[in-house]
Amino acid sequence: KAGVTQTPRYLIKTRGQQVTLSCSPISGHRSVSWYQQTPGQGLQFLFEYFSETQRNKGNFPGRFSGRQFSNSRSEMNVSTLELGDSALYLCASSPPSGSSYNEQFFGPGTRLTVL
Amino acid sequence: AQSVSQHNHHVILSEAASLELGCNYSYGGTVNLFWYVQYPGQHLQLLLKYFSGDPLVKGIKGFEAEFIKSKFSFNLRKPSVQWSDTAEYFCAVIPSGGYNKLIFGAGTRLAVHP
């Protein structure tokens, strides 16, 4: 089974621009979560989507948004980029289960650099 | 706010030494606990998880962790480390009802010297 894929792997943008990152979960997985990883703040939860609905949200400003499509693929968007948005953005998918939480499988991440 | 504390940011060991990485969380209710590992240049991957039952859980590559509810702790152990265990280790929790919202600790960088 193919793992979680994220595109692009690397991205360079300038302040004020916007960016869209894409994540394709493992086949059959319906939950997709996004995390931001920085040296200063570590790994922080952005949001989770399940069956095209945002099920959970972290403490990030409204410039960070996401969506999920009917095939479970997900995108996240960051508008009006700031220098502090430079980070590794990780996507994780989870298989369906009887409980509301499960093991998450992580992708390689998209490295975003804001200049 | 819910948080996870990892006591050691950097650990340096020689091969065959024993390893224990501390993890404490601040949440009074039911939690689901995880240890993830990130090897150099690789994805985050799950080492082990605790949802319920036996508080001593075994994971991949000889790792184990013990959940001590009274101490809000979930420490990771390995009796004898190898050079290939060099990686960054993250403790994480999902509070009950938190769906898939992982709250991570700051991570511990482990370097194992031959």
PDB file of C-alpha atoms in Angstrom:
ATOM      1  CA  LYS A   1       0.000   0.000   0.000  1.00  0.00           C
ATOM      2  CA  ALA A   2       1.315   3.420  -0.887  1.00  0.00           C
ATOM      3  CA  GLY A   3       1.945   5.726   2.044  1.00  0.00           C
ATOM      4  CA  VAL A   4       0.756   9.248   2.636  1.00  0.00           C
ATOM      5  CA  THR A   5       1.975  11.532  -0.114  1.00  0.00           C
ATOM      6  CA  GLN A   6       2.395  15.271   0.061  1.00  0.00           C
ATOM      7  CA  THR A   7       3.033  17.745  -2.712  1.00  0.00           C
ATOM      8  CA  PRO A   8       5.031  19.753  -3.266  1.00  0.00           C
ATOM      9  CA  ARG A   9       7.919  18.633  -1.092  1.00  0.00           C
ATOM     10  CA  TYR A  10       9.587  22.037  -1.068  1.00  0.00           C
ATOM     11  CA  LEU A  11       8.168  25.494  -1.580  1.00  0.00           C
ATOM     12  CA  ILE A  12       9.605  28.990  -1.422  1.00  0.00           C
ATOM     13  CA  LYS A  13       7.239  31.944  -1.171  1.00  0.00           C
ATOM     14  CA  THR A  14       7.481  35.599  -0.229  1.00  0.00           C
ATOM     15  CA  ARG A  15       5.642  37.448   2.490  1.00  0.00           C
ATOM     16  CA  GLY A  16       2.074  38.309   1.620  1.00  0.00           C
ATOM     17  CA  GLN A  17       1.625  35.489  -0.867  1.00  0.00           C
ATOM     18  CA  GLN A  18      -0.641  32.531  -0.361  1.00  0.00           C
ATOM     19  CA  VAL A  19       0.135  28.842  -0.680  1.00  0.00           C
ATOM     20  CA  THR A  20      -1.764  25.591  -1.107  1.00  0.00           C
ATOM     21  CA  LEU A  21      -0.364  22.268   0.058  1.00  0.00           C
ATOM     22  CA  SER A  22      -1.783  18.913  -0.926  1.00  0.00           C
ATOM     23  CA  CYS A  23      -2.034  15.591   0.863  1.00  0.00           C
ATOM     24  CA  SER A  24      -3.170  12.211  -0.427  1.00  0.00           C
ATOM     25  CA  PRO A  25      -3.947   9.777   2.377  1.00  0.00           C
ATOM     26  CA  ILE A  26      -3.405   6.052   2.374  1.00  0.00           C
ATOM     27  CA  SER A  27      -6.114   4.313   0.378  1.00  0.00           C
ATOM     28  CA  GLY A  28      -9.143   3.647   2.567  1.00  0.00           C
ATOM     29  CA  HIS A  29      -8.230   6.234   5.182  1.00  0.00           C
ATOM     30  CA  ARG A  30     -10.893   8.871   5.717  1.00  0.00           C
ATOM     31  CA  SER A  31      -9.288  11.035   8.391  1.00  0.00           C
ATOM     32  CA  VAL A  32      -6.591  13.525   7.458  1.00  0.00           C
ATOM     33  CA  SER A  33      -4.809  15.707   9.994  1.00  0.00           C
ATOM     34  CA  TRP A  34      -2.324  18.518   9.441  1.00  0.00           C
ATOM     35  CA  TYR A  35       0.546  19.541  11.694  1.00  0.00           C
ATOM     36  CA  GLN A  36       3.119  22.322  11.636  1.00  0.00           C
ATOM     37  CA  GLN A  37       6.658  21.492  12.757  1.00  0.00           C
ATOM     38  CA  THR A  38       9.118  24.256  13.643  1.00  0.00           C
ATOM     39  CA  PRO A  39      12.319  24.251  15.711  1.00  0.00           C
ATOM     40  CA  GLY A  40      10.826  26.720  18.181  1.00  0.00           C
ATOM     41  CA  GLN A  41       7.289  25.445  18.624  1.00  0.00           C
ATOM     42  CA  GLY A  42       7.737  21.779  17.797  1.00  0.00           C
ATOM     43  CA  LEU A  43       4.825  19.810  16.358  1.00  0.00           C
ATOM     44  CA  GLN A  44       1.505  21.612  16.539  1.00  0.00           C
ATOM     45  CA  PHE A  45      -1.900  20.398  15.402  1.00  0.00           C
ATOM     46  CA  LEU A  46      -3.567  22.511  12.745  1.00  0.00           C
ATOM     47  CA  PHE A  47      -6.807  20.707  11.921  1.00  0.00           C
ATOM     48  CA  GLU A  48      -8.393  17.369  11.123  1.00  0.00           C
ATOM     49  CA  TYR A  49     -10.837  16.460   8.395  1.00  0.00           C
ATOM     50  CA  PHE A  50     -13.066  13.426   8.315  1.00  0.00           C
ATOM     51  CA  SER A  51     -15.505  12.692   5.510  1.00  0.00           C
ATOM     52  CA  GLU A  52     -15.056  16.202   4.098  1.00  0.00           C
ATOM     53  CA  THR A  53     -15.878  17.886   7.425  1.00  0.00           C
ATOM     54  CA  GLN A  54     -13.485  19.663   9.745  1.00  0.00           C
ATOM     55  CA  ARG A  55     -13.704  17.647  12.929  1.00  0.00           C
ATOM     56  CA  ASN A  56     -11.102  19.390  15.047  1.00  0.00           C
ATOM     57  CA  LYS A  57      -9.080  22.583  14.939  1.00  0.00           C
ATOM     58  CA  GLY A  58      -5.907  23.804  16.604  1.00  0.00           C
ATOM     59  CA  ASN A  59      -4.994  27.299  17.755  1.00  0.00           C
ATOM     60  CA  PHE A  60      -3.921  28.873  14.506  1.00  0.00           C
ATOM     61  CA  PRO A  61      -5.153  32.118  12.947  1.00  0.00           C
ATOM     62  CA  GLY A  62      -7.821  32.128  10.286  1.00  0.00           C
ATOM     63  CA  ARG A  63      -5.131  32.520   7.594  1.00  0.00           C
ATOM     64  CA  PHE A  64      -4.720  28.760   7.898  1.00  0.00           C
ATOM     65  CA  SER A  65      -7.543  26.830   6.310  1.00  0.00           C
ATOM     66  CA  GLY A  66      -8.134  23.447   4.817  1.00  0.00           C
ATOM     67  CA  ARG A  67     -10.572  21.227   3.048  1.00  0.00           C
ATOM     68  CA  GLN A  68     -11.105  17.618   2.171  1.00  0.00           C
ATOM     69  CA  PHE A  69     -12.472  16.183  -1.020  1.00  0.00           C
ATOM     70  CA  SER A  70     -14.778  13.222  -1.536  1.00  0.00           C
ATOM     71  CA  ASN A  71     -11.789  10.981  -2.332  1.00  0.00           C
ATOM     72  CA  SER A  72     -10.307  11.938   1.084  1.00  0.00           C
ATOM     73  CA  ARG A  73      -7.500  13.983  -0.436  1.00  0.00           C
ATOM     74  CA  SER A  74      -6.929  17.153   1.529  1.00  0.00           C
ATOM     75  CA  GLU A  75      -5.483  20.571   0.923  1.00  0.00           C
ATOM     76  CA  MET A  76      -4.402  23.244   3.311  1.00  0.00           C
ATOM     77  CA  ASN A  77      -4.094  26.894   2.421  1.00  0.00           C
ATOM     78  CA  VAL A  78      -2.158  29.651   4.095  1.00  0.00           C
ATOM     79  CA  SER A  79      -2.997  33.183   3.028  1.00  0.00           C
ATOM     80  CA  THR A  80      -0.978  36.358   3.557  1.00  0.00           C
ATOM     81  CA  LEU A  81       2.183  34.465   4.406  1.00  0.00           C
ATOM     82  CA  GLU A  82       4.391  35.665   7.229  1.00  0.00           C
ATOM     83  CA  LEU A  83       8.039  34.842   7.918  1.00  0.00           C
ATOM     84  CA  GLY A  84       6.935  32.812  10.921  1.00  0.00           C
ATOM     85  CA  ASP A  85       4.961  30.458   8.687  1.00  0.00           C
ATOM     86  CA  SER A  86       8.230  28.898   7.519  1.00  0.00           C
ATOM     87  CA  ALA A  87       7.941  25.321   8.692  1.00  0.00           C
ATOM     88  CA  LEU A  88       7.587  21.694   7.783  1.00  0.00           C
ATOM     89  CA  TYR A  89       3.904  20.933   7.239  1.00  0.00           C
ATOM     90  CA  LEU A  90       3.004  17.330   7.929  1.00  0.00           C
ATOM     91  CA  CYS A  91      -0.085  15.478   6.891  1.00  0.00           C
ATOM     92  CA  ALA A  92      -1.244  12.299   8.592  1.00  0.00           C
ATOM     93  CA  SER A  93      -4.031   9.890   7.778  1.00  0.00           C
ATOM     94  CA  SER A  94      -5.878   7.408   9.947  1.00  0.00           C
ATOM     95  CA  PRO A  95      -7.840   4.297   9.064  1.00  0.00           C
ATOM     96  CA  PRO A  96     -11.509   3.996   9.984  1.00  0.00           C
ATOM     97  CA  SER A  97     -12.091   2.234  13.272  1.00  0.00           C
ATOM     98  CA  GLY A  98     -14.726   1.733  15.905  1.00  0.00           C
ATOM     99  CA  SER A  99     -13.240   4.482  18.050  1.00  0.00           C
ATOM    100  CA  SER A 100     -12.876   8.145  17.265  1.00  0.00           C
ATOM    101  CA  TYR A 101      -9.093   8.034  17.262  1.00  0.00           C
ATOM    102  CA  ASN A 102      -6.477   5.768  15.863  1.00  0.00           C
ATOM    103  CA  GLU A 103      -2.889   5.448  14.794  1.00  0.00           C
ATOM    104  CA  GLN A 104      -1.860   8.201  12.416  1.00  0.00           C
ATOM    105  CA  PHE A 105       0.435   7.570   9.474  1.00  0.00           C
ATOM    106  CA  PHE A 106       2.548  10.557   8.534  1.00  0.00           C
ATOM    107  CA  GLY A 107       3.719  11.772   5.169  1.00  0.00           C
ATOM    108  CA  PRO A 108       7.160  13.210   4.392  1.00  0.00           C
ATOM    109  CA  GLY A 109       5.994  16.791   4.763  1.00  0.00           C
ATOM    110  CA  THR A 110       6.159  19.958   2.698  1.00  0.00           C
ATOM    111  CA  ARG A 111       9.012  22.296   3.611  1.00  0.00           C
ATOM    112  CA  LEU A 112       7.724  25.870   3.243  1.00  0.00           C
ATOM    113  CA  THR A 113      10.167  28.737   3.312  1.00  0.00           C
ATOM    114  CA  VAL A 114       8.819  32.280   3.444  1.00  0.00           C
ATOM    115  CA  LEU A 115      11.227  35.021   2.389  1.00  0.00           C
TER     116      LEU A 115
ATOM    117  CA  ALA B   1      -4.311  23.763  28.584  1.00  0.00           C
ATOM    118  CA  GLN B   2      -3.342  20.212  27.816  1.00  0.00           C
ATOM    119  CA  SER B   3       0.393  19.752  27.432  1.00  0.00           C
ATOM    120  CA  VAL B   4       3.082  17.107  27.182  1.00  0.00           C
ATOM    121  CA  SER B   5       6.517  17.449  28.780  1.00  0.00           C
ATOM    122  CA  GLN B   6       9.573  15.533  27.730  1.00  0.00           C
ATOM    123  CA  HIS B   7      12.297  15.922  30.308  1.00  0.00           C
ATOM    124  CA  ASN B   8      15.366  15.392  28.174  1.00  0.00           C
ATOM    125  CA  HIS B   9      15.942  17.373  25.014  1.00  0.00           C
ATOM    126  CA  HIS B  10      19.217  15.699  24.112  1.00  0.00           C
ATOM    127  CA  VAL B  11      20.485  12.283  25.205  1.00  0.00           C
ATOM    128  CA  ILE B  12      23.816  10.757  24.253  1.00  0.00           C
ATOM    129  CA  LEU B  13      24.437   7.065  24.874  1.00  0.00           C
ATOM    130  CA  SER B  14      26.900   4.397  23.914  1.00  0.00           C
ATOM    131  CA  GLU B  15      25.694   1.257  22.191  1.00  0.00           C
ATOM    132  CA  ALA B  16      24.309  -1.378  24.576  1.00  0.00           C
ATOM    133  CA  ALA B  17      23.415   1.238  27.190  1.00  0.00           C
ATOM    134  CA  SER B  18      19.885   1.275  28.551  1.00  0.00           C
ATOM    135  CA  LEU B  19      17.495   4.038  27.598  1.00  0.00           C
ATOM    136  CA  GLU B  20      14.671   5.706  29.449  1.00  0.00           C
ATOM    137  CA  LEU B  21      12.981   8.821  28.095  1.00  0.00           C
ATOM    138  CA  GLY B  22      10.565  10.611  30.358  1.00  0.00           C
ATOM    139  CA  CYS B  23       7.142  11.884  29.333  1.00  0.00           C
ATOM    140  CA  ASN B  24       4.504  13.552  31.482  1.00  0.00           C
ATOM    141  CA  TYR B  25       1.163  14.954  30.383  1.00  0.00           C
ATOM    142  CA  SER B  26      -1.251  17.359  31.965  1.00  0.00           C
ATOM    143  CA  TYR B  27      -4.791  16.131  31.549  1.00  0.00           C
ATOM    144  CA  GLY B  28      -7.007  14.740  34.235  1.00  0.00           C
ATOM    145  CA  GLY B  29      -9.269  12.538  32.154  1.00  0.00           C
ATOM    146  CA  THR B  30      -8.781   9.483  29.982  1.00  0.00           C
ATOM    147  CA  VAL B  31      -5.925   9.786  27.538  1.00  0.00           C
ATOM    148  CA  ASN B  32      -4.535   7.830  24.659  1.00  0.00           C
ATOM    149  CA  LEU B  33      -0.746   7.814  24.612  1.00  0.00           C
ATOM    150  CA  PHE B  34       1.790   7.449  21.853  1.00  0.00           C
ATOM    151  CA  TRP B  35       5.497   7.468  21.182  1.00  0.00           C
ATOM    152  CA  TYR B  36       6.591   8.430  17.692  1.00  0.00           C
ATOM    153  CA  VAL B  37      10.098   8.318  16.249  1.00  0.00           C
ATOM    154  CA  GLN B  38      11.656  10.334  13.450  1.00  0.00           C
ATOM    155  CA  TYR B  39      14.829   8.797  12.049  1.00  0.00           C
ATOM    156  CA  PRO B  40      17.129  11.148  10.116  1.00  0.00           C
ATOM    157  CA  GLY B  41      15.542  11.936   6.762  1.00  0.00           C
ATOM    158  CA  GLN B  42      12.507   9.758   7.381  1.00  0.00           C
ATOM    159  CA  HIS B  43       8.839  10.203   8.211  1.00  0.00           C
ATOM    160  CA  LEU B  44       7.423  10.223  11.690  1.00  0.00           C
ATOM    161  CA  GLN B  45       6.441   6.677  12.548  1.00  0.00           C
ATOM    162  CA  LEU B  46       4.653   5.080  15.448  1.00  0.00           C
ATOM    163  CA  LEU B  47       6.758   3.200  18.002  1.00  0.00           C
ATOM    164  CA  LEU B  48       3.952   2.189  20.323  1.00  0.00           C
ATOM    165  CA  LYS B  49       0.583   3.255  21.677  1.00  0.00           C
ATOM    166  CA  TYR B  50      -1.525   2.842  24.782  1.00  0.00           C
ATOM    167  CA  PHE B  51      -5.303   3.045  24.708  1.00  0.00           C
ATOM    168  CA  SER B  52      -6.334   0.830  27.628  1.00  0.00           C
ATOM    169  CA  GLY B  53      -5.528  -2.425  29.403  1.00  0.00           C
ATOM    170  CA  ASP B  54      -2.035  -3.546  30.380  1.00  0.00           C
ATOM    171  CA  PRO B  55      -0.094  -0.381  31.266  1.00  0.00           C
ATOM    172  CA  LEU B  56       3.142  -1.923  29.989  1.00  0.00           C
ATOM    173  CA  VAL B  57       3.070  -1.785  26.219  1.00  0.00           C
ATOM    174  CA  LYS B  58       5.572  -3.165  23.779  1.00  0.00           C
ATOM    175  CA  GLY B  59       6.356  -1.576  20.465  1.00  0.00           C
ATOM    176  CA  ILE B  60       8.581  -2.081  17.497  1.00  0.00           C
ATOM    177  CA  LYS B  61      12.368  -2.512  17.607  1.00  0.00           C
ATOM    178  CA  GLY B  62      12.437  -3.637  21.251  1.00  0.00           C
ATOM    179  CA  PHE B  63      10.926  -0.482  22.722  1.00  0.00           C
ATOM    180  CA  GLU B  64       8.422  -0.534  25.544  1.00  0.00           C
ATOM    181  CA  ALA B  65       6.611   2.077  27.609  1.00  0.00           C
ATOM    182  CA  GLU B  66       4.844   2.086  30.939  1.00  0.00           C
ATOM    183  CA  PHE B  67       1.743   4.115  31.656  1.00  0.00           C
ATOM    184  CA  ILE B  68       1.574   5.225  35.288  1.00  0.00           C
ATOM    185  CA  LYS B  69      -1.750   6.965  35.725  1.00  0.00           C
ATOM    186  CA  SER B  70      -1.007   8.321  39.202  1.00  0.00           C
ATOM    187  CA  LYS B  71       2.107  10.048  37.891  1.00  0.00           C
ATOM    188  CA  PHE B  72       0.603  11.151  34.556  1.00  0.00           C
ATOM    189  CA  SER B  73       3.630   9.532  32.950  1.00  0.00           C
ATOM    190  CA  PHE B  74       4.357   7.382  29.906  1.00  0.00           C
ATOM    191  CA  ASN B  75       8.080   6.735  29.886  1.00  0.00           C
ATOM    192  CA  LEU B  76       9.817   5.009  26.986  1.00  0.00           C
ATOM    193  CA  ARG B  77      12.442   2.348  27.632  1.00  0.00           C
ATOM    194  CA  LYS B  78      14.819   0.105  25.774  1.00  0.00           C
ATOM    195  CA  PRO B  79      17.241  -2.195  27.589  1.00  0.00           C
ATOM    196  CA  SER B  80      20.049  -1.997  25.057  1.00  0.00           C
ATOM    197  CA  VAL B  81      20.257   0.705  22.382  1.00  0.00           C
ATOM    198  CA  GLN B  82      21.896   0.392  18.993  1.00  0.00           C
ATOM    199  CA  TRP B  83      23.497   2.964  16.738  1.00  0.00           C
ATOM    200  CA  SER B  84      20.423   2.670  14.489  1.00  0.00           C
ATOM    201  CA  ASP B  85      18.243   4.038  17.310  1.00  0.00           C
ATOM    202  CA  THR B  86      19.730   7.485  16.714  1.00  0.00           C
ATOM    203  CA  ALA B  87      16.633   9.592  16.074  1.00  0.00           C
ATOM    204  CA  GLU B  88      14.237  12.105  17.564  1.00  0.00           C
ATOM    205  CA  TYR B  89      11.542  10.691  19.830  1.00  0.00           C
ATOM    206  CA  PHE B  90       8.192  12.340  20.444  1.00  0.00           C
ATOM    207  CA  CYS B  91       5.687  11.575  23.137  1.00  0.00           C
ATOM    208  CA  ALA B  92       2.098  12.490  22.271  1.00  0.00           C
ATOM    209  CA  VAL B  93      -1.369  12.273  23.753  1.00  0.00           C
ATOM    210  CA  ILE B  94      -4.932  12.416  22.503  1.00  0.00           C
ATOM    211  CA  PRO B  95      -7.343  13.317  25.314  1.00  0.00           C
ATOM    212  CA  SER B  96     -10.583  11.418  25.344  1.00  0.00           C
ATOM    213  CA  GLY B  97     -12.907  12.923  22.775  1.00  0.00           C
ATOM    214  CA  GLY B  98     -10.031  14.578  20.973  1.00  0.00           C
ATOM    215  CA  TYR B  99     -10.529  12.594  17.781  1.00  0.00           C
ATOM    216  CA  ASN B 100      -7.131  12.547  16.084  1.00  0.00           C
ATOM    217  CA  LYS B 101      -5.699  15.709  17.633  1.00  0.00           C
ATOM    218  CA  LEU B 102      -2.240  14.657  18.743  1.00  0.00           C
ATOM    219  CA  ILE B 103      -0.614  16.914  21.340  1.00  0.00           C
ATOM    220  CA  PHE B 104       3.128  16.425  21.065  1.00  0.00           C
ATOM    221  CA  GLY B 105       5.974  16.938  23.475  1.00  0.00           C
ATOM    222  CA  ALA B 106       8.999  18.929  22.365  1.00  0.00           C
ATOM    223  CA  GLY B 107      10.913  15.802  21.415  1.00  0.00           C
ATOM    224  CA  THR B 108      14.136  14.183  22.587  1.00  0.00           C
ATOM    225  CA  ARG B 109      17.113  13.873  20.280  1.00  0.00           C
ATOM    226  CA  LEU B 110      18.938  10.626  20.937  1.00  0.00           C
ATOM    227  CA  ALA B 111      22.460  10.070  19.653  1.00  0.00           C
ATOM    228  CA  VAL B 112      23.925   6.591  20.051  1.00  0.00           C
ATOM    229  CA  HIS B 113      27.666   6.250  19.609  1.00  0.00           C
ATOM    230  CA  PRO B 114      29.218   2.940  18.504  1.00  0.00           C
TER     231      PRO B 114
END
